[in-house]
Amino acid sequence: MKKRQFLKLTSVFAAGTVAAPMLTFCSEPNAAGENGGDKKNGESNSAGFTLPALPYAFDALEPHIDALTMEIHHGKHHQGYTDGLNKALKNRSDLKEKSIESLMKAVTAANSDIGLRNNGGGYYNHSLFWEIMSPEGGGTPGGAIAEAIDGSFGSFEAFKEKFSEAAGSVFGSGWAWLCAGEGSLFISTTPNQDNPLMTGIVENTGTPILGIDVWEHAYYLNHQNERGAYIDDFFEVINWDAVNARLEKA
Ligand code: MN3
């Protein structure tokens, strides 16, 4: 695997950019992360969060997701969210020992810390996204997730249709999710980098166990405007073992 290039940047993003739409922020990685690094598991400690290493090579998901998209998406976009999250946490000693899941649950309608919401969301969402894809993925699920999908949606085919429809219907940038809720699974969508852990912000709160990034940066190089084709390709690389593991912990 290629080593991540450390970004040397001459400017720190202006304060106003934090509140601006994420498209602007996302295309401009901010200050080089003093806490950044390719630690295998990413995640946190009191010094900050690190970009998790991709669990496979950039080209491993081809032909479904191309290598250049993966390299930019991971090395630039996810790194930008990681740095932004660390910046948002800089003067928040009250939050420094919290896991990323706890931080996401702490993002509520009442607590509108936009830096934490956008960058923490971007950090969490992409960490999940890399993990639930695999070059050995695709096909139909087995185990507990297969039973849960049948129980909640009737059949895998019905689930796939509903999930694809949801992902296709996201207006602008956002995500579609499969979540574990109270005794059943549900599909939801969120705008920008919001996710189903956030309270009072998203329509349906639950534990995300599968998610697809439908921001154009996730597919435009290879699929251009064909989001539907990208969604079909995503199904060819879903790591159902990882989804099962998330369901077990949910
Ligand atoms: Mn993305």
mmCIF file of C-alpha atoms in Angstrom, residues 23 27 33 40 43 48 55 71 77 79 91 99 103 105 109 111-112 117-118 140 144 149 159 167 179-180 217 242 247:
data_model
loop_
_atom_site.group_PDB
_atom_site.id
_atom_site.type_symbol
_atom_site.label_atom_id
_atom_site.label_comp_id
_atom_site.label_asym_id
_atom_site.label_seq_id
_atom_site.Cartn_x
_atom_site.Cartn_y
_atom_site.Cartn_z
ATOM 1 C CA LEU A 23 -18.072 21.132 -0.745
ATOM 2 C CA SER A 27 -11.899 20.228 -1.757
ATOM 3 C CA GLY A 33 -2.462 17.235 10.903
ATOM 4 C CA LYS A 40 -3.724 1.014 11.384
ATOM 5 C CA GLU A 43 -9.599 6.359 15.958
ATOM 6 C CA GLY A 48 -6.408 13.602 18.596
ATOM 7 C CA PRO A 55 -7.665 -2.091 4.739
ATOM 8 C CA GLU A 71 -6.575 7.575 -3.335
ATOM 9 C CA HIS A 77 -11.015 14.053 1.746
ATOM 10 C CA GLN A 79 -7.559 13.366 5.844
ATOM 11 C CA ASN A 91 -10.034 23.758 22.839
ATOM 12 C CA SER A 99 -14.650 7.875 21.345
ATOM 13 C CA LEU A 103 -18.740 12.414 19.970
ATOM 14 C CA LYS A 105 -24.003 11.001 19.800
ATOM 15 C CA ALA A 109 -29.749 19.901 17.460
ATOM 16 C CA ASN A 111 -25.370 21.598 20.376
ATOM 17 C CA SER A 112 -24.693 23.034 16.961
ATOM 18 C CA ARG A 117 -20.694 17.982 13.255
ATOM 19 C CA ASN A 118 -19.200 18.257 9.753
ATOM 20 C CA THR A 140 -25.689 -11.922 -0.953
ATOM 21 C CA ALA A 144 -27.450 -12.753 11.213
ATOM 22 C CA ILE A 149 -32.692 -8.132 6.289
ATOM 23 C CA PHE A 159 -33.795 -4.489 0.593
ATOM 24 C CA ALA A 167 -29.185 6.349 -2.114
ATOM 25 C CA CYS A 179 -29.205 0.988 10.547
ATOM 26 C CA ALA A 180 -29.980 -1.208 13.483
ATOM 27 C CA HIS A 217 -16.370 12.894 -5.120
ATOM 28 C CA ALA A 242 -17.969 -6.482 8.392
ATOM 29 C CA LEU A 247 -24.787 -5.712 13.634
#
